[in-house]
XYZ file of C-alpha atoms in Angstrom:
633
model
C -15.845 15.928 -28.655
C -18.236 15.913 -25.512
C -19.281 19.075 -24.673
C -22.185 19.832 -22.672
C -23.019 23.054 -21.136
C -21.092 26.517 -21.315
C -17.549 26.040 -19.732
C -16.234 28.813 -17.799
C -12.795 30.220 -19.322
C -9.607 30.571 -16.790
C -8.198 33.747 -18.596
C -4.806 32.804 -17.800
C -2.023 31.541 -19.856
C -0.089 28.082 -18.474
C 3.974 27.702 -20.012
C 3.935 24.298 -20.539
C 7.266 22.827 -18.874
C 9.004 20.217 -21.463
C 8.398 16.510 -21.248
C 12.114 16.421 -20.091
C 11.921 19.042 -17.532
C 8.727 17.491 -15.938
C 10.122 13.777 -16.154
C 13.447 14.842 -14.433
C 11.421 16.760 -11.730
C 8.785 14.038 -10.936
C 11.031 10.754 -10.843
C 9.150 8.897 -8.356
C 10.163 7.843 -5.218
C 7.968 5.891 -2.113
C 8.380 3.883 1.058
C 8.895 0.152 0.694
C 6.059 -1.547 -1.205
C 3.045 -2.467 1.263
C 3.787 -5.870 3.745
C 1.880 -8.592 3.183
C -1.491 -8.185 5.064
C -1.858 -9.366 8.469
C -4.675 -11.480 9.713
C -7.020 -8.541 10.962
C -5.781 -6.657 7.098
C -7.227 -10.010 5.786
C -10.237 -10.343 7.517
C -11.059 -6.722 6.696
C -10.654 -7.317 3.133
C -12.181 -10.714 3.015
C -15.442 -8.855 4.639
C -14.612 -5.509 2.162
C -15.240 -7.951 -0.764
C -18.481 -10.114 0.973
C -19.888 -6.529 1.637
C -19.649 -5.520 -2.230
C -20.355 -8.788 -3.735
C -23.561 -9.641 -1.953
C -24.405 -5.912 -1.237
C -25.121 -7.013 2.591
C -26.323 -4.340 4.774
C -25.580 -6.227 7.469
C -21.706 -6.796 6.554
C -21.333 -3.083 6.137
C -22.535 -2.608 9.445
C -20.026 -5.453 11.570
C -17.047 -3.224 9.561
C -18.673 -0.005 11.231
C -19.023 -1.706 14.330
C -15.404 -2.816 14.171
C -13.855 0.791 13.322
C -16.225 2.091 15.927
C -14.956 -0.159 18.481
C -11.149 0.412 17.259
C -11.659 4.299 17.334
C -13.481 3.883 21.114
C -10.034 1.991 22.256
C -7.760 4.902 21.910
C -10.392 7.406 23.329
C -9.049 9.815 25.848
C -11.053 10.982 29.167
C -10.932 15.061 29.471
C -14.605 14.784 30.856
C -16.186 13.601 33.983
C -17.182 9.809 33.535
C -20.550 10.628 35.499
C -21.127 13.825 32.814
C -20.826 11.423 29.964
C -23.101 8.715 31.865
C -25.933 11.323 32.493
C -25.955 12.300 28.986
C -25.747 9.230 27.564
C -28.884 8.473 29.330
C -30.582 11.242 28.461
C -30.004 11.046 24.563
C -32.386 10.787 22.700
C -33.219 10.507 18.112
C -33.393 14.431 18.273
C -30.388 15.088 20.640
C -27.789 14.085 18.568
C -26.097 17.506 19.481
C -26.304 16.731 22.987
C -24.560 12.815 22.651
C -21.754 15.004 20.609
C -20.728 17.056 23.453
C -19.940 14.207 25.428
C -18.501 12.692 22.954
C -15.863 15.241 22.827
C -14.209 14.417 26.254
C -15.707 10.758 27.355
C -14.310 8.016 28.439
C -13.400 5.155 26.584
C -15.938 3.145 28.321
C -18.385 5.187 27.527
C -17.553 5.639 24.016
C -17.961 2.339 24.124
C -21.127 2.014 25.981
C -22.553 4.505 23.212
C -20.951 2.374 20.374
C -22.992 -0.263 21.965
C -25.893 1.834 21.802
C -25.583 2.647 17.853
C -25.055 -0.770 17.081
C -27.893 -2.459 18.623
C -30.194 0.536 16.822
C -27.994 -0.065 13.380
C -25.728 2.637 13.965
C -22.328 2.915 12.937
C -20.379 4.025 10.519
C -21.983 3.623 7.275
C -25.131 2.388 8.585
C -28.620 3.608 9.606
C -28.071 6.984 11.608
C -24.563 7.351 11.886
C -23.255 10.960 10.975
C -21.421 9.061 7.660
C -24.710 8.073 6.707
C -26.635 11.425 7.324
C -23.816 13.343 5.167
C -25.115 10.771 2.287
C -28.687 11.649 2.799
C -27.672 15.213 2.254
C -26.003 14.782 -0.889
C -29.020 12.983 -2.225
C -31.395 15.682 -0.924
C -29.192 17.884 -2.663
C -29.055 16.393 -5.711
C -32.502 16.201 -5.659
C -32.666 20.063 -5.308
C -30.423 20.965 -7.940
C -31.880 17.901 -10.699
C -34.853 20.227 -9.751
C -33.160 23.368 -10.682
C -32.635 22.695 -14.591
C -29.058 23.590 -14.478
C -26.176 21.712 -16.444
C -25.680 17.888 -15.202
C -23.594 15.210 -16.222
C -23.111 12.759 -13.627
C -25.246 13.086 -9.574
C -23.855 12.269 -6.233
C -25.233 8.534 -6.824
C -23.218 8.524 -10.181
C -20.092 9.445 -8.507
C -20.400 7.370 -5.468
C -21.154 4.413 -8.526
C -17.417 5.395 -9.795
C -15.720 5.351 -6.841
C -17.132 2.024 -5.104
C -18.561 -0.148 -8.256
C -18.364 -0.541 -11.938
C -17.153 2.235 -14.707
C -19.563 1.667 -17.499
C -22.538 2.649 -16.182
C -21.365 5.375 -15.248
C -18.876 6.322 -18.346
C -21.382 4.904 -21.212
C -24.417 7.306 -20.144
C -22.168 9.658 -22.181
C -20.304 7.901 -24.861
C -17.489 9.396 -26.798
C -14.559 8.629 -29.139
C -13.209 5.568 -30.262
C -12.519 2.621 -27.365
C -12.963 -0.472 -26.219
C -15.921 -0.812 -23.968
C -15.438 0.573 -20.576
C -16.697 -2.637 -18.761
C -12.983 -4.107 -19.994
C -11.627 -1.272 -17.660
C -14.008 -3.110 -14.347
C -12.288 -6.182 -15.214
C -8.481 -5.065 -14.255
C -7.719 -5.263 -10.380
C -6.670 -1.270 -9.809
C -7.799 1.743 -12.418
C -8.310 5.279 -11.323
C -11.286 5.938 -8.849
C -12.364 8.932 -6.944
C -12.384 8.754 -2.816
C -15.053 6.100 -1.426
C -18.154 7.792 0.453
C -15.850 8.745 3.433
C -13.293 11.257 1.437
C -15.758 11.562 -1.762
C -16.045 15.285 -2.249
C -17.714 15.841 -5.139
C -21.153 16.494 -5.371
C -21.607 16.601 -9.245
C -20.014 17.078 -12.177
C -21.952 19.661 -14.475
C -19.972 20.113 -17.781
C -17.080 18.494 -19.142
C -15.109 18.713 -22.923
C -13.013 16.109 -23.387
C -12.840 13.378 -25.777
C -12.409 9.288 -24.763
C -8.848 8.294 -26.423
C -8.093 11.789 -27.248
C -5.297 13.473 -24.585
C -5.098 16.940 -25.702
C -6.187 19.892 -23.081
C -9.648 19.068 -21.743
C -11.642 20.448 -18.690
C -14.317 19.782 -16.863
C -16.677 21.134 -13.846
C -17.448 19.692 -10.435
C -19.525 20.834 -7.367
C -19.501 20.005 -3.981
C -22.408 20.739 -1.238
C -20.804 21.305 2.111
C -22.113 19.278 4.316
C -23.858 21.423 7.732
C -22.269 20.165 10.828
C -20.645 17.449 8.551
C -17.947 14.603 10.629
C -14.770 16.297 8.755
C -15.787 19.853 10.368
C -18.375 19.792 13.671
C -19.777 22.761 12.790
C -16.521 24.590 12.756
C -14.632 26.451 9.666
C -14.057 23.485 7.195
C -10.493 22.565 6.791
C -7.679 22.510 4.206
C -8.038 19.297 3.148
C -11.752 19.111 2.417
C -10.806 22.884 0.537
C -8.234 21.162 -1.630
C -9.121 17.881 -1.624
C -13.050 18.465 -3.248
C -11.181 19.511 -6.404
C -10.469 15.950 -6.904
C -11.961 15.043 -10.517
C -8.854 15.897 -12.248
C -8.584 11.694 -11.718
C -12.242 11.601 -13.443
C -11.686 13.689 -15.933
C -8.230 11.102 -16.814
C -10.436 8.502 -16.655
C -12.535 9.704 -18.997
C -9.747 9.998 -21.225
C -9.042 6.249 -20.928
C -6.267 6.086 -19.011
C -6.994 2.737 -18.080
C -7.012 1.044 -21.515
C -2.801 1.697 -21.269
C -2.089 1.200 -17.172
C -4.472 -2.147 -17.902
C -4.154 -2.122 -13.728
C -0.482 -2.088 -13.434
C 0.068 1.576 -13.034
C -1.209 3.624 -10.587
C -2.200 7.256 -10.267
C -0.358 9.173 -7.718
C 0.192 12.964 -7.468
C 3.622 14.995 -7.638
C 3.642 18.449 -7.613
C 0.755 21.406 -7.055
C 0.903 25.135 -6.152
C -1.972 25.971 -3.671
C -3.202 29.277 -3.662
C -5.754 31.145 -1.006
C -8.183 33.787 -1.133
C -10.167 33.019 1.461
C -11.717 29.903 2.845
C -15.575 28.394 2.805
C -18.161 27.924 5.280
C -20.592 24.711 5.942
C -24.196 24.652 4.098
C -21.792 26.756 0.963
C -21.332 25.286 -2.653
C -17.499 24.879 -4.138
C -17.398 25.164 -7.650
C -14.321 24.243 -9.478
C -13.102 24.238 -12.549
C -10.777 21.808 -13.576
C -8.447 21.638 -16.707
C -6.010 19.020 -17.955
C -3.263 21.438 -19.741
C -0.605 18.812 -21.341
C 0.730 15.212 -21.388
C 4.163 13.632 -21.342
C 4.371 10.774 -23.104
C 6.640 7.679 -23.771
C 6.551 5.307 -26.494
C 3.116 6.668 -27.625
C 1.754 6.068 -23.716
C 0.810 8.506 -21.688
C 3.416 8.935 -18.567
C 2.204 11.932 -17.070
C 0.008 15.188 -16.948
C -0.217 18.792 -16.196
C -3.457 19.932 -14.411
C -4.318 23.432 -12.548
C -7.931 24.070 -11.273
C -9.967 27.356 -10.065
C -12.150 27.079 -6.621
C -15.067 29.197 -6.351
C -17.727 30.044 -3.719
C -20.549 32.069 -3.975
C -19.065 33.011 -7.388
C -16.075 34.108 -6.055
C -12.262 32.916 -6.558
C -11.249 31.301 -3.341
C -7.929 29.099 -4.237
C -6.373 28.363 -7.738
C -4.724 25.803 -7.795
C -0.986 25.676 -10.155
C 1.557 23.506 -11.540
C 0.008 20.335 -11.072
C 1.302 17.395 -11.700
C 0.706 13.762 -11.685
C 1.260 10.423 -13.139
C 1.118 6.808 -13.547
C 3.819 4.002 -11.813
C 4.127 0.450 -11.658
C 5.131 -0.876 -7.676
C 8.572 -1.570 -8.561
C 8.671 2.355 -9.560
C 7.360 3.304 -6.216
C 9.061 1.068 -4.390
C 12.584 2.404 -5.829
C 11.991 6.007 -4.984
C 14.353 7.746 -2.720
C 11.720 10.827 -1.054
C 12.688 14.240 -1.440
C 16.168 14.748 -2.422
C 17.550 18.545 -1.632
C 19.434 19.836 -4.751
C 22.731 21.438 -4.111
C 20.788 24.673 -4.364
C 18.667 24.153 -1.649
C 21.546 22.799 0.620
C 23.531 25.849 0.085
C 20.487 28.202 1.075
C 19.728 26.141 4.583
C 23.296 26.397 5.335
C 22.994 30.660 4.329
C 20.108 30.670 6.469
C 21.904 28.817 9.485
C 24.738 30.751 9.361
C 22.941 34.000 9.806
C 19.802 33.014 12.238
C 17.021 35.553 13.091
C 16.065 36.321 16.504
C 12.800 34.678 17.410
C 12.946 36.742 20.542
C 10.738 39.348 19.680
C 8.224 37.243 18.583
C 7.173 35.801 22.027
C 4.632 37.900 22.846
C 3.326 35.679 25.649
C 5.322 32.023 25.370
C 3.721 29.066 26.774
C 6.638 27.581 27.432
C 5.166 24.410 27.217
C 7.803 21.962 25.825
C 5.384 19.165 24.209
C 2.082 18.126 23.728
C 0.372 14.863 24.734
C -2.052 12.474 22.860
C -4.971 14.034 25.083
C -4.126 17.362 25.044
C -4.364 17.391 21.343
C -7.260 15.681 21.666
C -8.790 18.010 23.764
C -8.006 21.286 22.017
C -9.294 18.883 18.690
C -12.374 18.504 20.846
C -12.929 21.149 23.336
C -11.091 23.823 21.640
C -13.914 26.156 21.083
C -14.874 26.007 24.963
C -13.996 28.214 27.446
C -10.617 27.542 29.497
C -9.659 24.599 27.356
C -6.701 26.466 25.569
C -5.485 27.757 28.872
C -5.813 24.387 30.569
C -3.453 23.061 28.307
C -0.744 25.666 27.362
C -1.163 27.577 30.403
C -2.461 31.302 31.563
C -0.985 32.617 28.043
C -3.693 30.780 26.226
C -6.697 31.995 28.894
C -9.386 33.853 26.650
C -8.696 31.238 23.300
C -11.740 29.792 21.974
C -10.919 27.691 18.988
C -12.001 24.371 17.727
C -8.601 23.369 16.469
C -10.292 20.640 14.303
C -12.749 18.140 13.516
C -12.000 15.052 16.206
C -11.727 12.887 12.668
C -9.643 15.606 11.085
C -7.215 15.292 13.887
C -4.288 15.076 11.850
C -1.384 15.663 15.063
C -1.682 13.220 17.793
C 1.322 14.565 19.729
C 3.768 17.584 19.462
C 7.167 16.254 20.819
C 9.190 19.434 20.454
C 8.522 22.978 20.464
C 12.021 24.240 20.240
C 11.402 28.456 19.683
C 15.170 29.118 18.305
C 15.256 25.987 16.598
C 15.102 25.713 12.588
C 17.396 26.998 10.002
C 16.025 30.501 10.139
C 16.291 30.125 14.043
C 12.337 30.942 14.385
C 11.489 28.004 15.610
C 11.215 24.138 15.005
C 8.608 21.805 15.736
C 7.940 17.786 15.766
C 4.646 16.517 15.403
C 3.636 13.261 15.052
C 0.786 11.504 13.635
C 0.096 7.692 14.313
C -1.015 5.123 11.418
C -3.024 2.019 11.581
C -4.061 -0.071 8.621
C -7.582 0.537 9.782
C -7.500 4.003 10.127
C -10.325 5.419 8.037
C -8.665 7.283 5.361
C -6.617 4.383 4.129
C -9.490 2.073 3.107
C -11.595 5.340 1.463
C -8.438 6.386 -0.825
C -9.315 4.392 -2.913
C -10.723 1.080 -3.334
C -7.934 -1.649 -3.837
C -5.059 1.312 -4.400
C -4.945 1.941 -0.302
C -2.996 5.225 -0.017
C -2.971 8.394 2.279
C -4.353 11.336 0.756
C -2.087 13.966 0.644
C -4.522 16.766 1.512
C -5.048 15.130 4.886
C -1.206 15.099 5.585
C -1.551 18.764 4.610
C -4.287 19.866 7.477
C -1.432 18.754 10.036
C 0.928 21.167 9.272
C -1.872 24.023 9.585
C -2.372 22.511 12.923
C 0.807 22.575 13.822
C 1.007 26.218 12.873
C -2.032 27.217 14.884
C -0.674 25.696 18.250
C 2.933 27.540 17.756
C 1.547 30.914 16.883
C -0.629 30.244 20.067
C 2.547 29.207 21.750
C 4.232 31.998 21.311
C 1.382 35.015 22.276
C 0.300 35.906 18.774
C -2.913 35.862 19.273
C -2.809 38.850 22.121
C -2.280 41.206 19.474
C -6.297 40.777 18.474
C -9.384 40.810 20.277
C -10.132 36.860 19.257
C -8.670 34.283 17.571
C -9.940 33.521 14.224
C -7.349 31.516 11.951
C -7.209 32.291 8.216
C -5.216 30.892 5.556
C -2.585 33.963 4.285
C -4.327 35.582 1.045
C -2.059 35.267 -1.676
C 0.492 33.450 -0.221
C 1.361 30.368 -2.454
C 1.836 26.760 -1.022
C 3.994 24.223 -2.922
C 3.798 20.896 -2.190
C 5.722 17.863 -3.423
C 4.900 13.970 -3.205
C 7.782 11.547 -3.709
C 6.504 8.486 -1.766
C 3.288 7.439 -1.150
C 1.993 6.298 2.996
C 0.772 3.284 2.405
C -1.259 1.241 5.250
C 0.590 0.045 7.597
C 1.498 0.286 11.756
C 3.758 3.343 12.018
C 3.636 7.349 12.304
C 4.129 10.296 10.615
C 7.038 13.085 11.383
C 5.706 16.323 10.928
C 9.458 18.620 10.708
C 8.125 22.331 11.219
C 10.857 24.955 10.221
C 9.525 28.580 10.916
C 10.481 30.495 7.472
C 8.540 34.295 8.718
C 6.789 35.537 11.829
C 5.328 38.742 11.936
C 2.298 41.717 12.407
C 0.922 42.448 8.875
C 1.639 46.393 8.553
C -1.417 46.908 6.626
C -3.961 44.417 8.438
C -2.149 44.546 11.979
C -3.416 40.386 12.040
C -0.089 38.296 13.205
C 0.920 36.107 10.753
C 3.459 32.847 10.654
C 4.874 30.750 7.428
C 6.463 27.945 7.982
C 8.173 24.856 5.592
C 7.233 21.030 6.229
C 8.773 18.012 6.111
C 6.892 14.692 6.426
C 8.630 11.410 7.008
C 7.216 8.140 7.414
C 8.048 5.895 10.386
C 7.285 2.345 9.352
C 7.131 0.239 12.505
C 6.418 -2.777 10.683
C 9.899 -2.522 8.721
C 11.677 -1.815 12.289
C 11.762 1.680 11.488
C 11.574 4.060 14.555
C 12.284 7.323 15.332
C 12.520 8.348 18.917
C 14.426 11.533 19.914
C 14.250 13.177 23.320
C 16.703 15.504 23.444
C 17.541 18.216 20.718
C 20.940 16.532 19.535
C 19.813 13.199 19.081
C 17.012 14.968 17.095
C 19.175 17.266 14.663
C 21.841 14.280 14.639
C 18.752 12.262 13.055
C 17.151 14.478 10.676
C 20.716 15.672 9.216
C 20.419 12.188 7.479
C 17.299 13.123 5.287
C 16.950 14.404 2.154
C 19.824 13.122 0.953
C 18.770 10.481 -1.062
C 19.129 7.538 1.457
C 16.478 4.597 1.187
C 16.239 4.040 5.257
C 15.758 7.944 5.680
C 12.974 9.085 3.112
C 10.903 12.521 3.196
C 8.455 11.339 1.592
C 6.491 14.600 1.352
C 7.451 18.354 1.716
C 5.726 21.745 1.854
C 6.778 25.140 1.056
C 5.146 28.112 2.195
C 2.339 26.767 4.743
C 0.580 29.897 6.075
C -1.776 31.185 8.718
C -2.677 34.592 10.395
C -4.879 34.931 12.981
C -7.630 37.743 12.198
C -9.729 39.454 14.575
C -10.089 43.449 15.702
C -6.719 44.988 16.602
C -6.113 45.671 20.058
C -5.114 49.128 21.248
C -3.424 50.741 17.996
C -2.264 47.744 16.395
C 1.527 47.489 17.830
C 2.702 44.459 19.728
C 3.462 45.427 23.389
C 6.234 48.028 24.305
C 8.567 45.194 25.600
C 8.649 43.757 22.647
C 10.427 45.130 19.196
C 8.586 43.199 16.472
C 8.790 45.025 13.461
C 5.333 45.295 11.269
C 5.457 44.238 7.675
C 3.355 43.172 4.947
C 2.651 39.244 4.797
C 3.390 39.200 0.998
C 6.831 40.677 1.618
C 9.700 38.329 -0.495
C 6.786 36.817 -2.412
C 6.196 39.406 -5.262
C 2.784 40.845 -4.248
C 0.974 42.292 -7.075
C 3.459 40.155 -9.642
C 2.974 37.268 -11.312
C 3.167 33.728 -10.357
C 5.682 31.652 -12.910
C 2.799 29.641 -13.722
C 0.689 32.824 -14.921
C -1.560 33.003 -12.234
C -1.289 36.272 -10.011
C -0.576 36.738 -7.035
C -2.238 40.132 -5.757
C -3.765 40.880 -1.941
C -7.040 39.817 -3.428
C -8.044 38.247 -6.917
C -7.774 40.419 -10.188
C -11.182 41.721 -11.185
C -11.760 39.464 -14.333
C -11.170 36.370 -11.782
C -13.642 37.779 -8.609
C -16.885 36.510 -10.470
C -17.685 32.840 -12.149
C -19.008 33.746 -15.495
């Protein structure tokens, strides 16, 4: 058995669910199988595969040029064309700062003017200079650094990158173990398990690891990421959800490892199912994420491995910032995921909506100071993506309710919500509100071609920053934010976050649904920091199939979602989350009590989740970590 350096223990004790119970659970459904590509699809591919045969610089380059150019076509103006035109002319190697501002609100034409600009220098994504190519500098500088350092290392940035984008065995055979074919058989099938390519690859290194190649009993293994400063998925802001999540992502190397490949042969697939998200706290840019990752169980078939069961622990600075439960993922052919029916409700969970509509709350008292706004535009979500963090951008878009926010909502590439549709405050089961959000999909979008190489598919921790953005605009909506001094969005300690996949967004012309149900508003009696949970449903709007979905008014929208989740192939959730949520922290204002005209009741933000109990996977779930989980040994 490989096992190099000292591997931290999780002291925690994982029931193992029964091969039967998991299969039942994680029967996999997805969209229709991907269209045939199109002749831009085929041209991108046809230059995908000249780029990593011949290794030509320049190649890799036109594709930057061509996503540049793509991205500049659907820019927005919220700035001054002759503010962007002045500092265009006045950037310079050292002012890339500077060229950013403008960047956040210019014109298309002078996006494209600066595209221009990058190319002619060898800019672009992936090439010479661009901000792509800068975070891979970093990496390397890092690795550098820590090689430096004498601590435990497996497998460098370079190593990792090697995975994801070339050949296995040079990578797998620097550390040979257990009995196997050779692991340049695995390079010769046309799909096998890969992490992220360099735009969504989140791992820094992997420094330990005790597993065994052919063996699949409980293994683990330990990753690090380096968070980029000022890096394209967070501008200098707090880094997101997905980049939090998704940097735990070598439970598919660690699989690998394990040989996975020598049974799927290239016919089966990874794709995740289930996982139990769980914050402490979040991370900052220029910090180090530690994880450690452990495989807990199999399910099996006919002596082939169908599935696993995977949980992981996040650390920064030594400190437990998410653990990560219940995961759960496994292995399908395309006829598997293309017979999938999406999230189908259980009579249990139909009888509680229909409890829940029967007796709504009153979202009254949680308008503290409504917008009133009743949707959101393309460029007004691009501007509080851009601009958020500037003075008088909030209030120019939701009103005088929002004057005094200053937050960056997101990274402009993180942008995960293009438009907000409805914003309907009694609306939802619970009757605290309903939203609809929608995200727009092209095949050239970057994160299809990144995740991964020749198995296109949406990440799911991407589709998961939306909802959080969603969440932040409501609570805005609605005045929460009055209640503190400033308006600094954390994830809620403690609270846990289940998510389910049962389809996979493949590429293709289309959007996503974001369906926002309000579960819990609220002023945390202990903290006095407004909080706001919330349940997600995502469906996928394939315009390519003739799918649409188009709903002005509120009954043509509740006539059309009463058709999901109820098994029928034309009307598919094909993700869902349970328990998104956000508070907003900041000092209290006056003595902590929402305004006298409004009776909001204080509570604690754990309330109806056990605080201080136990999670059913073993974890805990406590205000803050227990002691013998605050440190990394």
């Amino acid at each position: 058995m490989l096992n190099i350096g000292s591997q931290a223990t999780v002291k925690e004790k994982m029931p193992i669910p029964t091969i039967e119970q998991r299969i039942e659970s994680a029967k996999l459904e997805s969209e229709a199988a991907e269209k045939a590509a199109d002749k831009v699809e085929a041209a991108r591919l046809k230059l995908l595969q000249q780029a990593e045969m011949q290794r030509n610089e320049l190649l890799q380059c036109e594709l930057s040029e061509m996503r540049l150019a793509l991205a500049a076509a659907r820019a927005q103006a919220t700035l001054a064309t002759q503010l962007a035109e002045a500092a265009l002319g006045r950037r310079s190697a050292a002012s890339k700062s500077e060229n950013d501002e403008v960047l956040m609100g210019a014109r298309p034409e002078a996006i494209v003017a600066l595209a221009d600009q990058k190319v002619e220098s060898g800019g672009g994504f992936g090439c010479k200079g661009s901000l792509l190519t800068a975070e891979i500098d970093y990496q390397r500088a890092q690795a550098k650094k820590y090689a430096a350092s004498g601590k435990p290392l497996l497998w460098d940035f370079d190593d990792l990158l090697q995975y994801a984008e070339g050949d296995i065995a040079p990578v797998f055979d620097k550390f040979p173990s257990g009995s196997h074919p050779p692991w340049s058989l695995i390079d010769t099938y046309p799909r096998r398990v890969r992490l992220p390519q360099r735009e969504y690859l989140l791992c820094s290194r992997v420094t330990k690891m005790k597993a065994t190649t052919g063996v699949y009993e409980p293994c683990t293994m330990t990753t690090e990421y380096d968070l980029p400063i000022d890096g394209e998925l967070s501008e200098g802001g707090d880094v997101p959800w997905a980049v939090l999540v998704e940097s735990g992502q070598c439970d598919l190397m660690l699989i690998s490892y394990l040989g996975i490949d020598f049974q799927c042969k290239g016919a089966r697939v990874y794709r995740l199912l289930d996982t139990t998200l769980t914050f402490y706290g979040i991370a900052k840019e220029g910090q180090t994420l530690s994880y450690d990752i452990q495989i807990n169980s199999f399910a099996q078939q006919q002596g082939q491995v169908t599935m696993f069961f995977f949980s992981y622990n996040c650390y920064v600075d030594g400190k437990l910032l998410i653990e990560m439960r219940n995961g759960v993922a496994g292995f399908f052919t395309d006829k598997e995921l293309d017979e999938g029916k999406g999230i189908v409700w259980t009579g249990a969970e139909l009888k509680m909506m229909a409890k829940h509509r029967a007796n709504p709350k009153d979202s009254t008292p949680f308008m503290l100071a409504p917008s009133g706004k009743p949707n959101f535009t393309d460029v007004e979500m691009q501007k509080l993506s851009e601009a958020g963090h500037r003075p008088g951008t909030w209030e120019s878009v939701l009103g005088p309710s929002a004057a005094g926010v200053m937050h960056k909502l997101c990274a402009r590439k993180m942008l995960m919500i293009d438009r907000i549709t409805h914003i309907l405050p009694r609306g939802g089961a619970r009757g605290l509100g309903m939203l609809i959000g929608e995200k727009s999909l092209e095949r050239d979008h970057w994160y299809f071609p990144c995740h991964f190489k020749h198995d296109e598919v949406m990440a799911g921790s991407l589709v998961s920053d939306g909802c959080s953005q969603l969440l932040k605009v409501y609570m805005i909506w609605l005045g929460l934010h009055i209640t503190v001094d400033a308006v600094t969005f954390r994830p809620l300690n403690a609270q846990p976050n289940k998510v389910r996949c049962r389809g996979q967004i493949s590429p293709h012309k289309g959007k996503l649904v974001y369906w926002v149900e309000i579960t819990d508003l609220g002023i945390d009696k202990q903290t006095g920091y407004p909080f706001a949970k919330a349940d997600v449903n995502i469906i996928d709007i394939n315009y390519e199939a003739g799918q649409k979905f188009d709903h002005a008014d509120e009954g043509s929208l509740l006539a059309a979602l009463d058709k999901y989740g109820k098994g029928d192939m034309a009307h598919r959730i094909v993700v869902d989350f349970k328990g998104v949520a956000l508070q907003i922290e900041g000092n209290v204002v006056g003595n902590g009590t929402p305004p006298a005209t409004h009776s909001l009741q204080l509570q604690s933000a754990a309330e109806g989740h056990a605080a201080g109990g136990l999670h059913l996977s073993g974890g805990f779930r406590s205000a803050l970590p227990p002691k013998e989980f605050m440190r990394w040994n």
